[in-house]
mmCIF file with all atom_site columns, C-alpha atoms in Angstrom:
data_model
loop_
_atom_site.group_PDB
_atom_site.id
_atom_site.type_symbol
_atom_site.label_atom_id
_atom_site.label_alt_id
_atom_site.label_comp_id
_atom_site.label_asym_id
_atom_site.label_entity_id
_atom_site.label_seq_id
_atom_site.pdbx_PDB_ins_code
_atom_site.Cartn_x
_atom_site.Cartn_y
_atom_site.Cartn_z
_atom_site.occupancy
_atom_site.B_iso_or_equiv
_atom_site.pdbx_formal_charge
_atom_site.auth_seq_id
_atom_site.auth_comp_id
_atom_site.auth_asym_id
_atom_site.auth_atom_id
_atom_site.pdbx_PDB_model_num
ATOM 1   C CA . MET A 1 1   ? -9.000  -5.450  2.967   1.00 0.00 ? 117 MET A CA 1
ATOM 2   C CA . ALA A 1 2   ? -12.747 -5.030  3.113   1.00 0.00 ? 118 ALA A CA 1
ATOM 3   C CA . LEU A 1 3   ? -14.134 -2.532  5.595   1.00 0.00 ? 119 LEU A CA 1
ATOM 4   C CA . GLN A 1 4   ? -17.297 -2.946  7.649   1.00 0.00 ? 120 GLN A CA 1
ATOM 5   C CA . HIS A 1 5   ? -19.004 0.136   8.997   1.00 0.00 ? 121 HIS A CA 1
ATOM 6   C CA . ALA A 1 6   ? -19.449 0.659   12.728  1.00 0.00 ? 122 ALA A CA 1
ATOM 7   C CA . GLU A 1 7   ? -22.700 2.144   14.003  1.00 0.00 ? 123 GLU A CA 1
ATOM 8   C CA . HIS A 1 8   ? -21.615 4.961   16.322  1.00 0.00 ? 124 HIS A CA 1
ATOM 9   C CA . PHE A 1 9   ? -19.207 7.873   16.490  1.00 0.00 ? 125 PHE A CA 1
ATOM 10  C CA . ILE A 1 10  ? -16.247 7.780   18.863  1.00 0.00 ? 126 ILE A CA 1
ATOM 11  C CA . SER A 1 11  ? -13.429 10.153  19.733  1.00 0.00 ? 127 SER A CA 1
ATOM 12  C CA . VAL A 1 12  ? -9.842  9.757   18.563  1.00 0.00 ? 128 VAL A CA 1
ATOM 13  C CA . SER A 1 13  ? -8.694  8.823   22.061  1.00 0.00 ? 129 SER A CA 1
ATOM 14  C CA . GLU A 1 14  ? -11.439 6.199   22.362  1.00 0.00 ? 130 GLU A CA 1
ATOM 15  C CA . TYR A 1 15  ? -10.441 4.768   18.991  1.00 0.00 ? 131 TYR A CA 1
ATOM 16  C CA . LEU A 1 16  ? -6.729  4.584   19.835  1.00 0.00 ? 132 LEU A CA 1
ATOM 17  C CA . GLN A 1 17  ? -7.374  3.022   23.231  1.00 0.00 ? 133 GLN A CA 1
ATOM 18  C CA . GLY A 1 18  ? -9.801  0.508   21.804  1.00 0.00 ? 134 GLY A CA 1
ATOM 19  C CA . GLU A 1 19  ? -7.479  -0.426  18.974  1.00 0.00 ? 135 GLU A CA 1
ATOM 20  C CA . GLN A 1 20  ? -4.783  -1.555  21.397  1.00 0.00 ? 136 GLN A CA 1
ATOM 21  C CA . LEU A 1 21  ? -7.260  -4.000  22.956  1.00 0.00 ? 137 LEU A CA 1
ATOM 22  C CA . SER A 1 22  ? -9.082  -5.171  19.828  1.00 0.00 ? 138 SER A CA 1
ATOM 23  C CA . ASP A 1 23  ? -8.477  -8.540  18.176  1.00 0.00 ? 139 ASP A CA 1
ATOM 24  C CA . ILE A 1 24  ? -9.251  -7.030  14.770  1.00 0.00 ? 140 ILE A CA 1
ATOM 25  C CA . LYS A 1 25  ? -8.033  -3.826  13.153  1.00 0.00 ? 141 LYS A CA 1
ATOM 26  C CA . HIS A 1 26  ? -10.249 -0.801  12.493  1.00 0.00 ? 142 HIS A CA 1
ATOM 27  C CA . GLU A 1 27  ? -9.772  2.315   10.418  1.00 0.00 ? 143 GLU A CA 1
ATOM 28  C CA . TYR A 1 28  ? -11.086 5.663   11.611  1.00 0.00 ? 144 TYR A CA 1
ATOM 29  C CA . ILE A 1 29  ? -12.613 8.385   9.419   1.00 0.00 ? 145 ILE A CA 1
ATOM 30  C CA . ASP A 1 30  ? -13.896 11.530  11.123  1.00 0.00 ? 146 ASP A CA 1
ATOM 31  C CA . GLY A 1 31  ? -15.404 9.793   14.132  1.00 0.00 ? 147 GLY A CA 1
ATOM 32  C CA . GLU A 1 32  ? -16.622 6.667   12.353  1.00 0.00 ? 148 GLU A CA 1
ATOM 33  C CA . VAL A 1 33  ? -14.892 3.314   12.793  1.00 0.00 ? 149 VAL A CA 1
ATOM 34  C CA . TYR A 1 34  ? -14.632 0.634   10.143  1.00 0.00 ? 150 TYR A CA 1
ATOM 35  C CA . ALA A 1 35  ? -13.638 -2.965  10.893  1.00 0.00 ? 151 ALA A CA 1
ATOM 36  C CA . MET A 1 36  ? -11.132 -4.426  8.454   1.00 0.00 ? 152 MET A CA 1
ATOM 37  C CA . GLY A 1 37  ? -11.836 -7.807  6.885   1.00 0.00 ? 153 GLY A CA 1
ATOM 38  C CA . GLY A 1 38  ? -9.360  -10.401 5.675   1.00 0.00 ? 154 GLY A CA 1
ATOM 39  C CA . ALA A 1 39  ? -7.232  -10.060 2.540   1.00 0.00 ? 155 ALA A CA 1
ATOM 40  C CA . SER A 1 40  ? -6.843  -12.502 -0.351  1.00 0.00 ? 156 SER A CA 1
ATOM 41  C CA . ARG A 1 41  ? -3.805  -14.650 -1.116  1.00 0.00 ? 157 ARG A CA 1
ATOM 42  C CA . SER A 1 42  ? -2.791  -12.379 -4.006  1.00 0.00 ? 158 SER A CA 1
ATOM 43  C CA . HIS A 1 43  ? -3.190  -9.302  -1.817  1.00 0.00 ? 159 HIS A CA 1
ATOM 44  C CA . ASN A 1 44  ? -0.895  -10.763 0.818   1.00 0.00 ? 160 ASN A CA 1
ATOM 45  C CA . ILE A 1 45  ? 1.720   -11.888 -1.707  1.00 0.00 ? 161 ILE A CA 1
ATOM 46  C CA . ILE A 1 46  ? 1.872   -8.455  -3.364  1.00 0.00 ? 162 ILE A CA 1
ATOM 47  C CA . SER A 1 47  ? 2.106   -6.651  -0.018  1.00 0.00 ? 163 SER A CA 1
ATOM 48  C CA . SER A 1 48  ? 4.831   -9.028  1.151   1.00 0.00 ? 164 SER A CA 1
ATOM 49  C CA . ASN A 1 49  ? 6.799   -8.646  -2.077  1.00 0.00 ? 165 ASN A CA 1
ATOM 50  C CA . VAL A 1 50  ? 6.751   -4.853  -1.886  1.00 0.00 ? 166 VAL A CA 1
ATOM 51  C CA . ALA A 1 51  ? 7.524   -4.711  1.843   1.00 0.00 ? 167 ALA A CA 1
ATOM 52  C CA . ARG A 1 52  ? 10.443  -7.127  1.440   1.00 0.00 ? 168 ARG A CA 1
ATOM 53  C CA . ILE A 1 53  ? 11.971  -5.310  -1.549  1.00 0.00 ? 169 ILE A CA 1
ATOM 54  C CA . LEU A 1 54  ? 11.642  -1.869  0.028   1.00 0.00 ? 170 LEU A CA 1
ATOM 55  C CA . GLY A 1 55  ? 12.824  -3.108  3.426   1.00 0.00 ? 171 GLY A CA 1
ATOM 56  C CA . ASN A 1 56  ? 15.947  -4.712  1.945   1.00 0.00 ? 172 ASN A CA 1
ATOM 57  C CA . HIS A 1 57  ? 16.690  -1.581  -0.071  1.00 0.00 ? 173 HIS A CA 1
ATOM 58  C CA . LEU A 1 58  ? 16.369  0.659   2.985   1.00 0.00 ? 174 LEU A CA 1
ATOM 59  C CA . GLU A 1 59  ? 18.423  -1.466  5.354   1.00 0.00 ? 175 GLU A CA 1
ATOM 60  C CA . ASN A 1 60  ? 21.040  0.619   7.184   1.00 0.00 ? 176 ASN A CA 1
ATOM 61  C CA . THR A 1 61  ? 19.201  3.871   6.382   1.00 0.00 ? 177 THR A CA 1
ATOM 62  C CA . PRO A 1 62  ? 17.065  6.058   8.685   1.00 0.00 ? 178 PRO A CA 1
ATOM 63  C CA . CYS A 1 63  ? 13.957  4.836   6.817   1.00 0.00 ? 179 CYS A CA 1
ATOM 64  C CA . THR A 1 64  ? 11.685  2.059   8.086   1.00 0.00 ? 180 THR A CA 1
ATOM 65  C CA . THR A 1 65  ? 9.242   -0.054  6.079   1.00 0.00 ? 181 THR A CA 1
ATOM 66  C CA . PHE A 1 66  ? 5.923   -0.933  7.725   1.00 0.00 ? 182 PHE A CA 1
ATOM 67  C CA . SER A 1 67  ? 3.364   -3.424  6.443   1.00 0.00 ? 183 SER A CA 1
ATOM 68  C CA . SER A 1 68  ? -0.302  -3.275  7.478   1.00 0.00 ? 184 SER A CA 1
ATOM 69  C CA . ASP A 1 69  ? 0.070   -3.147  11.289  1.00 0.00 ? 185 ASP A CA 1
ATOM 70  C CA . MET A 1 70  ? 1.256   0.471   11.634  1.00 0.00 ? 186 MET A CA 1
ATOM 71  C CA . LYS A 1 71  ? -1.348  3.225   11.363  1.00 0.00 ? 187 LYS A CA 1
ATOM 72  C CA . VAL A 1 72  ? -0.949  6.496   9.498   1.00 0.00 ? 188 VAL A CA 1
ATOM 73  C CA . LYS A 1 73  ? -2.702  9.616   10.804  1.00 0.00 ? 189 LYS A CA 1
ATOM 74  C CA . ALA A 1 74  ? -3.957  12.240  8.384   1.00 0.00 ? 190 ALA A CA 1
ATOM 75  C CA . ASN A 1 75  ? -6.266  15.034  9.508   1.00 0.00 ? 191 ASN A CA 1
ATOM 76  C CA . ASN A 1 76  ? -8.882  13.355  11.704  1.00 0.00 ? 192 ASN A CA 1
ATOM 77  C CA . CYS A 1 77  ? -8.393  9.913   10.161  1.00 0.00 ? 193 CYS A CA 1
ATOM 78  C CA . PHE A 1 78  ? -6.351  6.786   10.844  1.00 0.00 ? 194 PHE A CA 1
ATOM 79  C CA . PHE A 1 79  ? -5.618  4.092   8.262   1.00 0.00 ? 195 PHE A CA 1
ATOM 80  C CA . TYR A 1 80  ? -3.538  0.917   8.026   1.00 0.00 ? 196 TYR A CA 1
ATOM 81  C CA . PRO A 1 81  ? -1.696  1.157   4.681   1.00 0.00 ? 197 PRO A CA 1
ATOM 82  C CA . ASP A 1 82  ? -0.638  -2.149  3.181   1.00 0.00 ? 198 ASP A CA 1
ATOM 83  C CA . VAL A 1 83  ? 2.939   -0.848  2.990   1.00 0.00 ? 199 VAL A CA 1
ATOM 84  C CA . MET A 1 84  ? 4.506   2.494   3.882   1.00 0.00 ? 200 MET A CA 1
ATOM 85  C CA . VAL A 1 85  ? 7.928   3.942   4.479   1.00 0.00 ? 201 VAL A CA 1
ATOM 86  C CA . VAL A 1 86  ? 8.737   6.425   7.234   1.00 0.00 ? 202 VAL A CA 1
ATOM 87  C CA . CYS A 1 87  ? 12.077  8.243   7.376   1.00 0.00 ? 203 CYS A CA 1
ATOM 88  C CA . ASP A 1 88  ? 11.965  9.698   10.898  1.00 0.00 ? 204 ASP A CA 1
ATOM 89  C CA . GLU A 1 89  ? 14.164  7.381   12.906  1.00 0.00 ? 205 GLU A CA 1
ATOM 90  C CA . ASP A 1 90  ? 13.354  8.726   16.370  1.00 0.00 ? 206 ASP A CA 1
ATOM 91  C CA . LYS A 1 91  ? 10.123  10.709  16.072  1.00 0.00 ? 207 LYS A CA 1
ATOM 92  C CA . GLY A 1 92  ? 6.503   9.669   16.222  1.00 0.00 ? 208 GLY A CA 1
ATOM 93  C CA . ASP A 1 93  ? 4.003   7.663   18.245  1.00 0.00 ? 209 ASP A CA 1
ATOM 94  C CA . GLU A 1 94  ? 4.490   3.948   18.905  1.00 0.00 ? 210 GLU A CA 1
ATOM 95  C CA . TYR A 1 95  ? 1.256   3.045   17.104  1.00 0.00 ? 211 TYR A CA 1
ATOM 96  C CA . PHE A 1 96  ? 0.911   5.559   14.280  1.00 0.00 ? 212 PHE A CA 1
ATOM 97  C CA . THR A 1 97  ? 2.917   7.938   12.133  1.00 0.00 ? 213 THR A CA 1
ATOM 98  C CA . GLU A 1 98  ? 2.125   11.274  10.539  1.00 0.00 ? 214 GLU A CA 1
ATOM 99  C CA . GLU A 1 99  ? 5.190   11.400  8.278   1.00 0.00 ? 215 GLU A CA 1
ATOM 100 C CA . PRO A 1 100 ? 5.220   8.650   5.634   1.00 0.00 ? 216 PRO A CA 1
ATOM 101 C CA . VAL A 1 101 ? 7.152   9.404   2.430   1.00 0.00 ? 217 VAL A CA 1
ATOM 102 C CA . ILE A 1 102 ? 5.469   6.665   0.374   1.00 0.00 ? 218 ILE A CA 1
ATOM 103 C CA . ILE A 1 103 ? 2.215   4.742   0.878   1.00 0.00 ? 219 ILE A CA 1
ATOM 104 C CA . VAL A 1 104 ? 1.217   1.578   -1.002  1.00 0.00 ? 220 VAL A CA 1
ATOM 105 C CA . GLU A 1 105 ? -2.312  0.177   -1.123  1.00 0.00 ? 221 GLU A CA 1
ATOM 106 C CA . VAL A 1 106 ? -3.261  -3.109  -2.821  1.00 0.00 ? 222 VAL A CA 1
ATOM 107 C CA . LEU A 1 107 ? -6.686  -2.752  -4.393  1.00 0.00 ? 223 LEU A CA 1
ATOM 108 C CA . SER A 1 108 ? -9.640  -5.114  -4.249  1.00 0.00 ? 224 SER A CA 1
ATOM 109 C CA . LYS A 1 109 ? -13.206 -4.822  -5.486  1.00 0.00 ? 225 LYS A CA 1
ATOM 110 C CA . SER A 1 110 ? -14.426 -3.939  -2.007  1.00 0.00 ? 226 SER A CA 1
ATOM 111 C CA . THR A 1 111 ? -11.771 -1.286  -1.274  1.00 0.00 ? 227 THR A CA 1
ATOM 112 C CA . ARG A 1 112 ? -11.005 0.220   -4.713  1.00 0.00 ? 228 ARG A CA 1
ATOM 113 C CA . ARG A 1 113 ? -13.339 3.197   -4.339  1.00 0.00 ? 229 ARG A CA 1
ATOM 114 C CA . LEU A 1 114 ? -12.099 3.961   -0.813  1.00 0.00 ? 230 LEU A CA 1
ATOM 115 C CA . ASP A 1 115 ? -8.431  3.671   -1.817  1.00 0.00 ? 231 ASP A CA 1
ATOM 116 C CA . LYS A 1 116 ? -8.718  5.641   -5.072  1.00 0.00 ? 232 LYS A CA 1
ATOM 117 C CA . ALA A 1 117 ? -11.038 8.386   -3.844  1.00 0.00 ? 233 ALA A CA 1
ATOM 118 C CA . THR A 1 118 ? -11.377 8.889   -0.080  1.00 0.00 ? 234 THR A CA 1
ATOM 119 C CA . LYS A 1 119 ? -7.909  7.736   0.966   1.00 0.00 ? 235 LYS A CA 1
ATOM 120 C CA . MET A 1 120 ? -6.157  9.407   -1.956  1.00 0.00 ? 236 MET A CA 1
ATOM 121 C CA . ALA A 1 121 ? -7.704  12.777  -1.121  1.00 0.00 ? 237 ALA A CA 1
ATOM 122 C CA . ILE A 1 122 ? -6.767  12.423  2.550   1.00 0.00 ? 238 ILE A CA 1
ATOM 123 C CA . TYR A 1 123 ? -3.267  11.053  1.949   1.00 0.00 ? 239 TYR A CA 1
ATOM 124 C CA . LYS A 1 124 ? -2.431  13.960  -0.370  1.00 0.00 ? 240 LYS A CA 1
ATOM 125 C CA . THR A 1 125 ? -2.816  16.330  2.600   1.00 0.00 ? 241 THR A CA 1
ATOM 126 C CA . ILE A 1 126 ? 0.118   14.678  4.421   1.00 0.00 ? 242 ILE A CA 1
ATOM 127 C CA . PRO A 1 127 ? 3.032   17.121  3.987   1.00 0.00 ? 243 PRO A CA 1
ATOM 128 C CA . SER A 1 128 ? 5.740   14.427  4.014   1.00 0.00 ? 244 SER A CA 1
ATOM 129 C CA . LEU A 1 129 ? 4.070   12.147  1.468   1.00 0.00 ? 245 LEU A CA 1
ATOM 130 C CA . GLN A 1 130 ? 5.834   12.092  -1.900  1.00 0.00 ? 246 GLN A CA 1
ATOM 131 C CA . GLU A 1 131 ? 4.240   9.084   -3.612  1.00 0.00 ? 247 GLU A CA 1
ATOM 132 C CA . TYR A 1 132 ? 0.991   7.138   -3.403  1.00 0.00 ? 248 TYR A CA 1
ATOM 133 C CA . VAL A 1 133 ? 0.982   3.733   -5.074  1.00 0.00 ? 249 VAL A CA 1
ATOM 134 C CA . LEU A 1 134 ? -2.128  1.703   -5.914  1.00 0.00 ? 250 LEU A CA 1
ATOM 135 C CA . ILE A 1 135 ? -1.637  -1.900  -7.035  1.00 0.00 ? 251 ILE A CA 1
ATOM 136 C CA . GLU A 1 136 ? -4.356  -3.999  -8.657  1.00 0.00 ? 252 GLU A CA 1
ATOM 137 C CA . GLN A 1 137 ? -4.333  -7.633  -7.561  1.00 0.00 ? 253 GLN A CA 1
ATOM 138 C CA . ASP A 1 138 ? -6.490  -9.255  -10.253 1.00 0.00 ? 254 ASP A CA 1
ATOM 139 C CA . VAL A 1 139 ? -4.690  -7.684  -13.243 1.00 0.00 ? 255 VAL A CA 1
ATOM 140 C CA . ILE A 1 140 ? -1.205  -6.223  -13.684 1.00 0.00 ? 256 ILE A CA 1
ATOM 141 C CA . ASP A 1 141 ? -1.581  -2.484  -13.173 1.00 0.00 ? 257 ASP A CA 1
ATOM 142 C CA . VAL A 1 142 ? 0.476   -0.322  -10.827 1.00 0.00 ? 258 VAL A CA 1
ATOM 143 C CA . GLU A 1 143 ? -0.684  3.291   -10.490 1.00 0.00 ? 259 GLU A CA 1
ATOM 144 C CA . VAL A 1 144 ? 1.788   5.804   -9.072  1.00 0.00 ? 260 VAL A CA 1
ATOM 145 C CA . CYS A 1 145 ? 0.789   9.329   -8.046  1.00 0.00 ? 261 CYS A CA 1
ATOM 146 C CA . ARG A 1 146 ? 3.715   11.647  -7.290  1.00 0.00 ? 262 ARG A CA 1
ATOM 147 C CA . ARG A 1 147 ? 3.664   14.994  -5.530  1.00 0.00 ? 263 ARG A CA 1
ATOM 148 C CA . SER A 1 148 ? 6.445   16.133  -7.893  1.00 0.00 ? 264 SER A CA 1
ATOM 149 C CA . ALA A 1 149 ? 4.092   15.533  -10.839 1.00 0.00 ? 265 ALA A CA 1
ATOM 150 C CA . GLY A 1 150 ? 1.085   17.246  -9.265  1.00 0.00 ? 266 GLY A CA 1
ATOM 151 C CA . TRP A 1 151 ? -0.388  13.894  -8.215  1.00 0.00 ? 267 TRP A CA 1
ATOM 152 C CA . VAL A 1 152 ? -1.098  12.972  -11.854 1.00 0.00 ? 268 VAL A CA 1
ATOM 153 C CA . SER A 1 153 ? -1.441  9.190   -12.178 1.00 0.00 ? 269 SER A CA 1
ATOM 154 C CA . GLU A 1 154 ? 1.063   7.122   -14.120 1.00 0.00 ? 270 GLU A CA 1
ATOM 155 C CA . HIS A 1 155 ? 0.318   3.463   -14.885 1.00 0.00 ? 271 HIS A CA 1
ATOM 156 C CA . TYR A 1 156 ? 2.844   0.657   -15.218 1.00 0.00 ? 272 TYR A CA 1
ATOM 157 C CA . PHE A 1 157 ? 2.381   -2.835  -16.625 1.00 0.00 ? 273 PHE A CA 1
ATOM 158 C CA . LEU A 1 158 ? 4.362   -6.066  -17.120 1.00 0.00 ? 274 LEU A CA 1
ATOM 159 C CA . GLY A 1 159 ? 7.675   -5.291  -18.765 1.00 0.00 ? 275 GLY A CA 1
ATOM 160 C CA . ASP A 1 160 ? 7.822   -1.839  -17.153 1.00 0.00 ? 276 ASP A CA 1
ATOM 161 C CA . ASP A 1 161 ? 10.227  -0.675  -14.470 1.00 0.00 ? 277 ASP A CA 1
ATOM 162 C CA . ILE A 1 162 ? 8.988   1.727   -11.792 1.00 0.00 ? 278 ILE A CA 1
ATOM 163 C CA . THR A 1 163 ? 11.112  4.308   -9.993  1.00 0.00 ? 279 THR A CA 1
ATOM 164 C CA . PHE A 1 164 ? 9.979   5.370   -6.545  1.00 0.00 ? 280 PHE A CA 1
ATOM 165 C CA . GLU A 1 165 ? 11.690  8.732   -6.260  1.00 0.00 ? 281 GLU A CA 1
ATOM 166 C CA . SER A 1 166 ? 11.002  9.192   -2.553  1.00 0.00 ? 282 SER A CA 1
ATOM 167 C CA . ILE A 1 167 ? 13.257  6.276   -1.592  1.00 0.00 ? 283 ILE A CA 1
ATOM 168 C CA . ASP A 1 168 ? 15.467  6.085   -4.692  1.00 0.00 ? 284 ASP A CA 1
ATOM 169 C CA . ILE A 1 169 ? 14.627  2.581   -5.917  1.00 0.00 ? 285 ILE A CA 1
ATOM 170 C CA . THR A 1 170 ? 13.666  1.148   -9.293  1.00 0.00 ? 286 THR A CA 1
ATOM 171 C CA . LEU A 1 171 ? 11.912  -2.202  -9.506  1.00 0.00 ? 287 LEU A CA 1
ATOM 172 C CA . SER A 1 172 ? 9.992   -4.122  -12.123 1.00 0.00 ? 288 SER A CA 1
ATOM 173 C CA . CYS A 1 173 ? 6.282   -4.833  -12.222 1.00 0.00 ? 289 CYS A CA 1
ATOM 174 C CA . ALA A 1 174 ? 7.203   -8.507  -12.466 1.00 0.00 ? 290 ALA A CA 1
ATOM 175 C CA . ALA A 1 175 ? 8.970   -8.290  -9.087  1.00 0.00 ? 291 ALA A CA 1
ATOM 176 C CA . ILE A 1 176 ? 5.898   -6.737  -7.478  1.00 0.00 ? 292 ILE A CA 1
ATOM 177 C CA . TYR A 1 177 ? 3.669   -9.530  -8.816  1.00 0.00 ? 293 TYR A CA 1
ATOM 178 C CA . HIS A 1 178 ? 6.143   -12.391 -8.265  1.00 0.00 ? 294 HIS A CA 1
ATOM 179 C CA . ARG A 1 179 ? 4.219   -15.607 -7.372  1.00 0.00 ? 295 ARG A CA 1
ATOM 180 C CA . VAL A 1 180 ? 0.822   -13.957 -7.999  1.00 0.00 ? 296 VAL A CA 1
ATOM 181 C CA . ASN A 1 181 ? -1.379  -16.355 -9.951  1.00 0.00 ? 297 ASN A CA 1
ATOM 182 C CA . ASN A 1 182 ? -3.613  -14.145 -12.080 1.00 0.00 ? 298 ASN A CA 1
ATOM 183 C CA . GLU A 1 183 ? -4.256  -14.356 -15.817 1.00 0.00 ? 299 GLU A CA 1
ATOM 184 C CA . ASP A 1 184 ? -1.818  -11.577 -16.749 1.00 0.00 ? 300 ASP A CA 1
ATOM 185 C CA . MET A 1 185 ? 1.022   -13.270 -14.887 1.00 0.00 ? 301 MET A CA 1
ATOM 186 C CA . GLN A 1 186 ? 0.211   -16.654 -16.409 1.00 0.00 ? 302 GLN A CA 1
ATOM 187 C CA . VAL A 1 187 ? 0.428   -15.198 -19.919 1.00 0.00 ? 303 VAL A CA 1
ATOM 188 C CA . TYR A 1 188 ? 3.649   -13.344 -19.059 1.00 0.00 ? 304 TYR A CA 1
ATOM 189 C CA . LEU A 1 189 ? 5.344   -16.412 -17.561 1.00 0.00 ? 305 LEU A CA 1
ATOM 190 C CA . GLN A 1 190 ? 4.283   -18.580 -20.490 1.00 0.00 ? 306 GLN A CA 1
ATOM 191 C CA . ALA A 1 191 ? 5.737   -16.044 -22.927 1.00 0.00 ? 307 ALA A CA 1
ATOM 192 C CA . GLN A 1 192 ? 9.002   -15.994 -20.948 1.00 0.00 ? 308 GLN A CA 1
ATOM 193 C CA . ASN A 1 193 ? 9.092   -19.798 -20.943 1.00 0.00 ? 309 ASN A CA 1
ATOM 194 C CA . ASN A 1 194 ? 8.486   -19.973 -24.682 1.00 0.00 ? 310 ASN A CA 1
ATOM 195 C CA . SER A 1 195 ? 11.241  -17.427 -25.282 1.00 0.00 ? 311 SER A CA 1
ATOM 196 C CA . ALA A 1 196 ? 13.699  -19.399 -23.127 1.00 0.00 ? 312 ALA A CA 1
ATOM 197 C CA . GLN A 1 197 ? 12.845  -22.625 -24.937 1.00 0.00 ? 313 GLN A CA 1
ATOM 198 C CA . SER A 1 198 ? 13.353  -21.022 -28.352 1.00 0.00 ? 314 SER A CA 1
ATOM 199 C CA . LEU A 1 199 ? 16.803  -19.786 -27.285 1.00 0.00 ? 315 LEU A CA 1
ATOM 200 C CA . THR A 1 200 ? 17.874  -23.254 -26.129 1.00 0.00 ? 316 THR A CA 1
ATOM 201 C CA . THR A 1 201 ? 16.861  -24.849 -29.454 1.00 0.00 ? 317 THR A CA 1
ATOM 202 C CA . GLU A 1 202 ? 18.726  -22.347 -31.647 1.00 0.00 ? 318 GLU A CA 1
#
C-alpha cells in the first residue's frame, strides 16, 4: 500500500490513540506518521492467498495469522504487515504485537524501497522474527530472508516450492500467485494447458 507523509511529529501514545479512531490506517516511524493508501487487486489476492494457506496450516496450533489490520511494533516504529504469524497465544497488546515469527509484505512500485530497505532493517531487529518474505505483484518473484541464513536473500519463481522454516510449511509459488493475472502467470497457465492437452491427445 502506498504511504503518504504526515506533516508533524507525534508521540507513540498519540499515534496509538489516534489510530483507534481513524478511518484510515497509518504507519509510524520515529515520530512521523504515514497514511496508507489503497492496494491493487493483485496485491489483495496475493495477501489473501498467503493468509489463507498459512491460517489453515496453523489451525489448532498456538500460532495466529494476521492480515493487514494488526500492527507490529519494532523499536520506535509501528507497521501493518500484509501478513504475519504470531505464536504467543496469550501475550501481547490487543492492537499490536512485538513477537512475529514471520512477516510477509507484498511489494508495489510505491512501497518497494520502504519494504526492501527501511522495513527490512527495522524488522531484522525483532528478536522473534525468523523470516521476512517480500512478494512482487507484477512479476513472479518471492524473496525470502531467513535469520538462520544470516538474512541472505533467496529468490523463488514459478515451478519452485518454498519452505517457511518458522512455521514448518512448504508451498508453491503457483499457490501464492493463484488467480493473479500478470504476464508471468498467463504464460505459466498457458504452458500448463498446452501440456495437459498434449497428454490427452497421446
